[in-house]
């Protein structure tokens, strides 16, 4: 039985992964069980009604990404239904965000399909064993995590207050938002998970749970139909691979955009920083982030098929040439094992739609309402279209045999958070936890230009850039979760204190 290192959003989720390892599971089993547990016990931060991706690198095969991303629904609907079921909101989270929630914001979700296919292709344990920890947490209740509470301070009324079941799960009898650590009980969720554990993930797409979701959507003006759920499949794709400082890095390929952005940034950094994060190296990081993020906004997100643009971008990045220009609620799990497996899973519900379909207990996503990922506008894409995503779960191998799984939540900060964590490991040789804890920066694009937001400890103020220091270890900068195995040093796991985090290294 292999030993496994796990890093994730909370200790309760990490312990779910450790449990299945003790039952004979490998890194993929651990990552799947941890992801499901995180989706249950991190309300508002993510949900089982979200979407996601897994990058898996077996010890003896090429890396692959399983795409459980969001899909545009609406198969068979009359066009008059499009545009409805929306609630436009502004929340103070992440410096202020406009988004759309409500039944009409719900895209076809992929979390269950993603996890089931990862288990089927690479796991050792039966599916029911991977679902069991999540079912028990849903049955017995769980404490409200501090990161969920911090987000809900901004969103508990505007996003999670309009739906009766959603409001009741997150507020006390007097209508006050639950305090951190207060027990959360979501009606019907345990029964749904018991059904999914026994009957398989298929029941969420083509069984009784699918019927309940589709009926609710039709009644409330959403565009997700039973036909959409029945047609949904997780897709296996070759991972996108690039080299950096001797490491081979595998990440999320198109149609997602996050892995492309990460790959381009890694290539453009070209073995930097070389000794430390000096002002010159920080200046290089800012230039790279700005160039690639502008290209993402102005080019990659705007095209329906980005494959040609991706090739051009990565060729320029590999030549050291910057590109030319013409959410929030996410969690990540990294797991590696002593047999050399690496599994990196990121899932998201966007900012959350606030909707719980009656009889399911499953919070549903608002992927159609994320303005940044829907350049064609609300309900503007054709049914079946896979929405772009910032998620970039990644795995890497070095010539000395080290294996790394790394990823982060954080909307448009996902790629910049992973980039800096990876550079700290691959170029500066920092220990895993020090690499995760190191101060970070992010170039935020604005209507006026750009603003460098950064944490204390980086020499940004020595540079001639528009910048703002926002403190130490701020939730805004994502939450890098990293796990590694080295033939000599063994297993390590590092969780990001910016969102609490949890780790396990099994014995």
Coordinates of C-alpha atoms in Angstrom, one line a residue:
X1 CA 0.0 0.0 0.0
X2 CA 1.6 3.4 -1.0
X3 CA 2.0 6.3 1.4
X4 CA 0.3 9.5 0.3
X5 CA 0.7 13.2 0.8
X6 CA -2.4 15.4 0.6
X7 CA -2.8 19.2 0.7
X8 CA -6.2 20.8 0.4
X9 CA -8.6 23.4 1.7
X10 CA -9.3 22.1 5.2
X11 CA -8.2 19.4 7.6
X12 CA -11.6 17.8 7.6
X13 CA -11.3 17.3 3.8
X14 CA -7.6 16.1 4.1
X15 CA -8.7 13.5 6.7
X16 CA -11.3 12.1 4.3
X17 CA -8.5 11.4 1.8
X18 CA -6.3 9.9 4.5
X19 CA -9.2 7.6 5.4
X20 CA -9.4 6.0 2.0
X21 CA -5.6 5.6 1.9
X22 CA -5.8 3.5 5.0
X23 CA -8.5 1.4 3.2
X24 CA -6.0 0.7 0.4
X25 CA -6.4 3.8 -1.9
X26 CA -3.7 5.6 -3.9
X27 CA -3.2 9.3 -4.6
X28 CA -6.1 9.4 -7.1
X29 CA -8.5 7.8 -4.6
X30 CA -7.2 10.2 -1.9
X31 CA -7.7 13.3 -4.2
X32 CA -11.2 12.2 -5.2
X33 CA -12.4 11.5 -1.7
X34 CA -10.8 14.8 -0.5
X35 CA -12.4 16.8 -3.3
X36 CA -15.9 15.4 -2.6
X37 CA -15.4 16.1 1.1
X38 CA -14.2 19.6 0.4
X39 CA -17.3 20.2 -1.8
X40 CA -19.6 19.2 1.0
X41 CA -17.9 20.9 4.0
X42 CA -16.9 24.2 2.3
X43 CA -20.3 25.8 1.6
X44 CA -20.1 28.9 -0.6
X45 CA -16.5 28.2 -1.4
X46 CA -17.4 25.3 -3.8
X47 CA -20.1 22.7 -4.3
X48 CA -21.0 19.3 -5.7
X49 CA -23.0 21.2 -8.3
X50 CA -19.9 22.9 -9.7
X51 CA -17.4 21.9 -12.4
X52 CA -13.7 21.2 -12.4
X53 CA -10.6 19.5 -13.8
X54 CA -8.1 16.8 -12.7
X55 CA -4.5 16.6 -14.0
X56 CA -3.2 13.1 -13.3
X57 CA 0.3 11.9 -14.0
X58 CA 0.8 8.1 -13.6
X59 CA 4.4 6.9 -12.9
X60 CA 4.6 5.0 -16.1
X61 CA 2.4 6.9 -18.6
X62 CA 1.9 10.3 -20.1
X63 CA -0.1 12.9 -18.0
X64 CA -3.7 13.5 -18.8
X65 CA -6.4 16.0 -17.8
X66 CA -10.0 15.0 -17.1
X67 CA -12.3 17.8 -18.1
X68 CA -15.3 18.1 -15.9
X69 CA -15.8 21.7 -16.8
X70 CA -19.0 23.7 -17.1
X71 CA -21.1 23.2 -20.3
X72 CA -23.6 25.6 -21.8
X73 CA -27.1 24.1 -21.3
X74 CA -30.4 24.8 -23.2
X75 CA -30.8 21.7 -25.5
X76 CA -34.4 21.7 -26.9
X77 CA -35.4 25.0 -25.3
X78 CA -37.4 27.6 -27.1
X79 CA -35.3 30.7 -27.6
X80 CA -37.8 32.8 -25.6
X81 CA -36.5 31.0 -22.5
X82 CA -33.0 32.4 -22.9
X83 CA -32.0 35.4 -20.8
X84 CA -34.3 34.7 -17.9
X85 CA -33.9 33.4 -14.4
X86 CA -31.2 36.0 -13.6
X87 CA -30.4 38.1 -10.5
X88 CA -27.7 40.7 -11.0
X89 CA -25.7 41.4 -7.9
X90 CA -22.6 43.3 -6.7
X91 CA -20.6 41.9 -3.8
X92 CA -17.6 43.3 -2.0
X93 CA -15.5 40.2 -2.3
X94 CA -12.1 40.5 -4.0
X95 CA -12.3 44.3 -4.2
X96 CA -15.8 44.4 -5.6
X97 CA -17.3 42.0 -8.1
X98 CA -20.4 42.1 -10.4
X99 CA -21.9 38.8 -11.2
X100 CA -25.2 37.2 -12.1
X101 CA -26.9 34.5 -10.0
X102 CA -30.2 32.7 -9.8
X103 CA -31.6 29.7 -11.7
X104 CA -30.7 31.1 -15.1
X105 CA -27.0 31.3 -14.1
X106 CA -26.6 27.5 -13.7
X107 CA -24.5 25.7 -16.2
X108 CA -24.4 21.9 -16.6
X109 CA -22.2 20.8 -13.7
X110 CA -19.3 18.3 -14.0
X111 CA -18.0 17.5 -10.5
X112 CA -19.6 14.1 -10.1
X113 CA -18.7 13.1 -13.6
X114 CA -15.1 14.3 -13.2
X115 CA -14.6 12.4 -9.9
X116 CA -16.2 9.2 -11.1
X117 CA -14.1 9.1 -14.2
X118 CA -10.9 9.7 -12.3
X119 CA -11.8 6.9 -10.0
X120 CA -12.8 4.5 -12.8
X121 CA -9.6 5.1 -14.8
X122 CA -7.0 5.3 -12.0
X123 CA -8.3 4.5 -8.6
X124 CA -8.1 1.3 -6.6
X125 CA -11.1 1.5 -4.3
X126 CA -14.8 1.2 -5.2
X127 CA -16.7 4.4 -5.8
X128 CA -18.9 4.0 -2.7
X129 CA -15.8 4.1 -0.5
X130 CA -14.8 7.4 -1.9
X131 CA -18.2 8.9 -1.4
X132 CA -18.6 7.6 2.2
X133 CA -16.7 10.3 4.1
X134 CA -18.7 13.0 2.4
X135 CA -22.0 11.2 3.0
X136 CA -21.2 10.9 6.7
X137 CA -20.3 14.6 7.0
X138 CA -23.6 15.5 5.3
X139 CA -25.5 13.1 7.6
X140 CA -23.9 14.3 10.8
X141 CA -23.3 18.0 10.0
X142 CA -20.0 19.8 9.9
X143 CA -18.6 23.1 11.3
X144 CA -18.8 26.2 9.1
X145 CA -15.2 26.9 8.0
X146 CA -13.7 30.4 8.5
X147 CA -13.0 30.9 4.7
X148 CA -16.7 30.1 3.9
X149 CA -17.7 32.6 6.6
X150 CA -15.4 35.3 5.2
X151 CA -16.9 34.9 1.8
X152 CA -20.5 34.7 3.1
X153 CA -20.1 38.0 4.9
X154 CA -20.2 39.5 1.4
X155 CA -22.6 37.1 -0.2
X156 CA -25.0 35.5 2.3
X157 CA -27.9 37.8 1.4
X158 CA -27.3 38.7 -2.2
X159 CA -26.3 35.3 -3.4
X160 CA -27.4 32.8 -0.8
X161 CA -30.4 34.7 0.6
X162 CA -33.0 34.5 -2.2
X163 CA -33.4 30.7 -2.1
X164 CA -35.3 29.4 0.9
X165 CA -33.4 26.2 1.3
X166 CA -30.1 27.9 0.8
X167 CA -30.8 30.6 3.3
X168 CA -32.0 28.1 5.9
X169 CA -28.8 26.0 5.7
X170 CA -26.5 29.0 6.4
X171 CA -28.5 31.0 8.9
X172 CA -29.8 30.4 12.4
X173 CA -33.5 30.4 13.4
X174 CA -33.4 34.2 13.8
X175 CA -32.0 34.7 10.3
X176 CA -28.4 35.5 11.4
X177 CA -25.5 34.2 9.4
X178 CA -23.9 31.2 11.1
X179 CA -20.7 32.0 13.0
X180 CA -17.4 30.1 12.1
X181 CA -17.5 26.7 13.7
X182 CA -21.3 26.6 14.0
X183 CA -22.8 23.3 12.8
X184 CA -24.1 23.2 9.2
X185 CA -26.8 20.8 8.2
X186 CA -28.1 20.7 4.6
X187 CA -31.4 18.9 4.3
X188 CA -31.5 16.1 1.7
X189 CA -27.8 16.2 1.0
X190 CA -27.0 13.0 2.9
X191 CA -29.8 11.1 1.1
X192 CA -28.5 12.4 -2.3
X193 CA -24.9 11.3 -1.5
X194 CA -26.1 7.9 -0.3
X195 CA -27.9 7.5 -3.6
X196 CA -24.8 8.6 -5.6
X197 CA -22.6 6.2 -3.6
X198 CA -24.9 3.3 -4.2
X199 CA -26.1 3.9 -7.7
X200 CA -23.1 5.8 -9.1
X201 CA -22.6 9.4 -10.4
X202 CA -24.9 8.5 -13.2
X203 CA -28.0 9.1 -11.0
X204 CA -27.1 12.8 -10.9
X205 CA -27.1 13.0 -14.7
X206 CA -29.6 10.4 -15.8
X207 CA -31.5 9.3 -12.7
X208 CA -33.7 10.5 -10.0
X209 CA -31.5 13.4 -8.9
X210 CA -31.3 14.6 -12.5
X211 CA -35.1 14.7 -12.7
X212 CA -35.3 16.8 -9.5
X213 CA -32.7 19.3 -10.8
X214 CA -34.4 19.6 -14.2
X215 CA -37.9 20.0 -12.8
X216 CA -36.6 22.8 -10.5
X217 CA -34.9 24.5 -13.4
X218 CA -38.0 24.4 -15.6
X219 CA -40.2 25.7 -12.8
X220 CA -37.9 28.6 -11.9
X221 CA -36.8 29.8 -15.3
X222 CA -33.4 28.2 -15.6
X223 CA -32.1 26.8 -18.9
X224 CA -30.5 23.6 -17.6
X225 CA -32.6 20.7 -18.9
X226 CA -32.8 16.9 -18.3
X227 CA -31.5 16.5 -21.8
X228 CA -28.4 18.6 -20.9
X229 CA -27.7 16.5 -17.9
X230 CA -28.2 13.3 -19.8
X231 CA -25.8 14.4 -22.5
X232 CA -23.0 15.5 -20.2
X233 CA -19.7 13.5 -20.1
X234 CA -16.4 14.2 -18.5
X235 CA -13.7 14.2 -21.2
X236 CA -10.1 12.9 -21.1
X237 CA -7.6 15.1 -22.8
X238 CA -3.8 15.0 -23.1
X239 CA -2.4 17.4 -20.6
X240 CA -0.6 20.5 -21.8
X241 CA 3.1 20.1 -21.2
X242 CA 5.9 22.6 -21.0
X243 CA 9.5 22.6 -19.6
X244 CA 10.8 25.0 -17.0
X245 CA 14.2 24.8 -15.3
X246 CA 14.5 21.1 -16.0
X247 CA 11.1 20.3 -14.7
X248 CA 8.4 18.9 -17.0
X249 CA 5.1 20.6 -16.1
X250 CA 1.6 19.2 -17.1
X251 CA -1.4 21.4 -16.8
X252 CA -5.0 21.9 -18.0
X253 CA -5.3 22.2 -21.8
X254 CA -7.9 24.0 -23.9
X255 CA -10.8 24.6 -23.9
X256 CA -9.9 25.8 -20.4
X257 CA -7.7 28.9 -20.5
X258 CA -6.0 28.7 -17.0
X259 CA -3.4 26.1 -18.0
X260 CA -2.5 27.9 -21.2
X261 CA -1.9 31.1 -19.2
X262 CA 0.2 29.3 -16.6
X263 CA 2.3 27.5 -19.3
X264 CA 3.0 30.8 -21.1
X265 CA 4.1 32.5 -17.9
X266 CA 6.4 29.6 -17.0
X267 CA 8.0 29.8 -20.4
X268 CA 8.5 33.6 -20.3
X269 CA 10.0 33.5 -16.8
X270 CA 12.8 31.4 -18.4
X271 CA 14.6 30.1 -15.3
X272 CA 13.9 33.2 -13.2
X273 CA 14.1 34.1 -10.4
X274 CA 17.7 33.0 -10.2
X275 CA 18.7 33.6 -6.6
X276 CA 15.9 35.6 -4.8
X277 CA 12.9 37.9 -5.5
X278 CA 15.0 41.0 -6.0
X279 CA 13.4 44.1 -7.4
X280 CA 14.6 43.2 -10.9
X281 CA 13.1 39.7 -10.7
X282 CA 9.8 41.1 -9.3
X283 CA 9.8 43.5 -12.2
X284 CA 10.2 40.7 -14.6
X285 CA 7.3 38.8 -12.9
X286 CA 5.1 41.9 -13.2
X287 CA 5.9 42.3 -16.9
X288 CA 5.1 38.6 -17.6
X289 CA 1.9 38.6 -15.7
X290 CA 0.6 41.8 -17.4
X291 CA 1.5 40.6 -20.9
X292 CA -0.1 37.2 -20.6
X293 CA -3.2 38.3 -18.7
X294 CA -3.8 41.0 -21.3
X295 CA -3.6 38.4 -24.0
X296 CA -5.9 36.2 -22.1
X297 CA -8.5 39.0 -21.8
X298 CA -8.2 40.4 -25.3
X299 CA -7.6 37.3 -27.4
X300 CA -8.0 33.8 -25.8
X301 CA -11.3 34.4 -24.1
X302 CA -12.7 36.1 -27.2
X303 CA -12.4 33.1 -29.6
X304 CA -14.7 30.1 -29.7
X305 CA -11.8 27.7 -30.6
X306 CA -8.5 28.9 -29.0
X307 CA -6.3 26.1 -30.3
X308 CA -4.6 28.1 -33.0
X309 CA -4.1 31.1 -30.6
X310 CA -2.6 28.8 -28.0
X311 CA 0.0 27.5 -30.4
X312 CA 1.0 31.0 -31.4
X313 CA 1.2 32.1 -27.8
X314 CA 3.3 29.3 -26.6
X315 CA 5.7 29.5 -29.5
X316 CA 6.3 33.1 -28.8
X317 CA 6.6 32.5 -25.0
X318 CA 9.2 29.7 -25.6
X319 CA 11.2 32.1 -27.7
X320 CA 11.1 34.6 -24.8
X321 CA 8.8 37.0 -26.7
X322 CA 5.7 38.4 -24.8
X323 CA 2.4 37.9 -26.6
X324 CA 1.2 40.5 -29.1
X325 CA -2.2 42.1 -28.4
X326 CA -4.8 42.6 -31.1
X327 CA -14.1 33.0 -8.7
X328 CA -14.2 33.1 -6.4
X329 CA -15.6 30.1 -5.0
X330 CA -13.0 27.4 -5.9
X331 CA -11.0 24.8 -4.0
X332 CA -8.0 22.7 -4.9
X333 CA -6.6 19.4 -3.8
X334 CA -3.1 18.0 -4.5
X335 CA -2.1 14.4 -3.8
X336 CA 1.0 12.4 -4.6
X337 CA 2.0 8.9 -3.4
X338 CA 5.2 6.9 -2.9
X339 CA 4.5 4.9 -6.1
X340 CA 5.0 8.1 -8.1
X341 CA 1.4 9.0 -8.9
X342 CA 0.4 12.7 -8.9
X343 CA -3.2 13.9 -8.9
X344 CA -4.2 17.6 -8.9
X345 CA -8.0 18.5 -8.8
X346 CA -9.6 21.9 -8.8
X347 CA -13.3 22.4 -8.6
X348 CA -15.5 25.6 -8.6
X349 CA -19.1 26.7 -8.4
X350 CA -18.2 30.2 -9.6
X351 CA -19.6 32.7 -7.1
X352 CA -22.5 30.3 -6.5
X353 CA -26.0 30.7 -7.9
X354 CA -27.6 30.5 -4.5
X355 CA -29.9 27.7 -5.8
X356 CA -30.5 24.4 -4.2
X357 CA -32.8 22.1 -6.2
X358 CA -35.5 20.8 -3.8
X359 CA -34.9 17.3 -2.7
X360 CA -31.2 17.3 -3.5
X361 CA -29.3 19.4 -1.0
X362 CA -26.8 20.3 -3.8
X363 CA -25.9 23.9 -4.3
X364 CA -25.7 24.8 -7.9
X365 CA -23.1 26.9 -9.8
X366 CA -23.4 30.4 -11.4
X367 CA -20.9 29.7 -14.3
X368 CA -23.2 31.3 -16.9
X369 CA -23.3 34.5 -14.8
X370 CA -19.5 34.9 -14.6
X371 CA -19.0 37.9 -16.9
X372 CA -15.3 37.3 -17.4
X373 CA -15.9 33.8 -18.8
X374 CA -18.9 34.6 -21.0
X375 CA -17.7 37.1 -23.6
X376 CA -20.8 36.4 -25.8
X377 CA -23.0 37.5 -23.0
X378 CA -25.5 35.8 -20.7
X379 CA -26.9 32.7 -22.5
X380 CA -24.9 33.7 -25.5
X381 CA -23.1 30.4 -26.2
X382 CA -24.6 27.4 -28.0
X383 CA -25.8 24.4 -26.0
X384 CA -23.0 21.9 -25.4
X385 CA -20.2 24.6 -25.6
X386 CA -17.6 24.0 -22.8
X387 CA -17.1 27.3 -21.0
X388 CA -13.5 28.6 -20.6
X389 CA -12.0 28.3 -17.1
X390 CA -9.2 29.8 -15.1
X391 CA -8.7 26.5 -13.3
X392 CA -5.2 25.0 -13.8
X393 CA -4.6 21.9 -11.7
X394 CA -1.0 20.9 -12.5
X395 CA 1.6 18.1 -12.0
X396 CA 5.3 18.1 -12.6
X397 CA 8.4 15.9 -12.6
X398 CA 12.0 16.7 -12.3
X399 CA 15.1 14.9 -13.6
X400 CA 16.0 13.7 -10.1
X401 CA 12.7 11.8 -9.8
X402 CA 10.7 14.3 -7.8
X403 CA 6.9 14.4 -8.4
X404 CA 4.8 17.5 -7.6
X405 CA 1.1 18.2 -7.6
X406 CA 0.1 21.9 -7.3
X407 CA -2.9 24.1 -7.8
X408 CA -4.9 26.9 -6.3
X409 CA -8.4 28.5 -6.2
X410 CA -8.8 32.3 -6.7
X411 CA -10.5 33.2 -10.0
X412 CA -8.1 35.2 -12.2
X413 CA -5.5 34.9 -9.4
X414 CA -5.3 31.1 -9.9
X415 CA -2.6 31.1 -12.5
X416 CA -0.5 33.8 -10.9
X417 CA -0.6 32.0 -7.5
X418 CA 0.4 28.7 -9.0
X419 CA 3.1 30.4 -11.0
X420 CA 4.8 31.9 -8.0
X421 CA 4.5 28.7 -5.9
X422 CA 6.1 26.7 -8.8
X423 CA 8.9 29.2 -9.3
X424 CA 9.7 29.2 -5.6
X425 CA 10.1 25.4 -5.8
X426 CA 11.7 25.0 -9.2
X427 CA 14.0 28.0 -9.4
X428 CA 14.7 29.0 -5.8
X429 CA 14.6 25.5 -4.3
X430 CA 12.5 26.6 -1.4
X431 CA 11.0 23.9 0.8
X432 CA 7.4 23.2 -0.1
X433 CA 5.8 25.1 2.8
X434 CA 8.1 28.0 2.4
X435 CA 7.3 28.1 -1.3
X436 CA 3.6 28.3 -0.5
X437 CA 3.9 30.8 2.3
X438 CA 6.1 33.2 0.3
X439 CA 4.6 36.7 -0.4
X440 CA 2.8 37.0 -3.8
X441 CA 1.7 39.6 -6.2
X442 CA -1.0 39.8 -8.9
X443 CA -1.4 42.2 -11.8
X444 CA -5.0 43.3 -11.8
X445 CA -6.2 44.7 -15.1
X446 CA -8.3 47.8 -14.9
X447 CA -10.1 50.2 -17.2
X448 CA -7.3 52.7 -16.6
X449 CA -4.5 50.2 -17.1
X450 CA -3.2 47.8 -14.4
X451 CA -2.6 47.7 -10.7
X452 CA -0.1 45.5 -8.9
X453 CA -1.5 44.2 -5.7
X454 CA 1.1 42.6 -3.5
X455 CA 1.8 41.2 0.0
X456 CA 4.3 42.6 2.4
X457 CA 7.8 41.3 1.8
X458 CA 8.2 41.9 -2.0
X459 CA 10.2 45.0 -3.2
X460 CA 7.4 46.2 -5.4
X461 CA 7.6 49.8 -4.1
X462 CA 11.1 50.1 -5.5
X463 CA 9.6 49.8 -9.0
X464 CA 7.9 52.5 -11.1
X465 CA 4.5 50.7 -11.2
X466 CA 1.0 51.5 -9.9
X467 CA 0.8 49.3 -6.9
X468 CA -1.0 48.7 -3.6
X469 CA 0.2 46.6 -0.6
X470 CA -2.7 44.6 0.9
X471 CA -1.1 43.0 3.9
X472 CA 0.2 39.6 4.7
X473 CA -1.1 36.2 3.5
X474 CA -4.3 37.6 2.1
X475 CA -7.1 35.4 0.9
X476 CA -7.2 37.4 -2.4
X477 CA -4.0 35.7 -3.6
X478 CA -5.6 32.2 -3.8
X479 CA -4.5 29.2 -1.7
X480 CA -1.7 27.2 -3.2
X481 CA -2.0 23.5 -2.2
X482 CA 1.1 21.4 -3.0
X483 CA 2.2 17.8 -2.4
X484 CA 5.4 16.2 -3.5
X485 CA 7.4 13.0 -3.4
X486 CA 11.1 12.7 -3.7
X487 CA 13.1 9.5 -3.9
X488 CA 15.4 10.7 -1.1
X489 CA 13.3 13.3 0.9
X490 CA 10.1 11.3 0.7
X491 CA 6.6 12.8 0.9
X492 CA 5.7 16.4 1.8
X493 CA 2.5 18.4 1.8
X494 CA 2.0 22.1 2.2
X495 CA -1.3 23.9 2.6
X496 CA -1.8 27.6 2.3
X497 CA -2.7 29.5 5.4
X498 CA -4.4 32.2 3.3
X499 CA -7.5 30.0 3.4
X500 CA -6.6 27.8 6.5
X501 CA -5.9 24.6 4.6
X502 CA -5.2 21.0 5.8
X503 CA -2.5 18.4 5.1
X504 CA -1.9 14.7 5.7
X505 CA 1.1 12.5 5.1
X506 CA 0.1 9.0 5.7
X507 CA 2.3 6.5 7.5

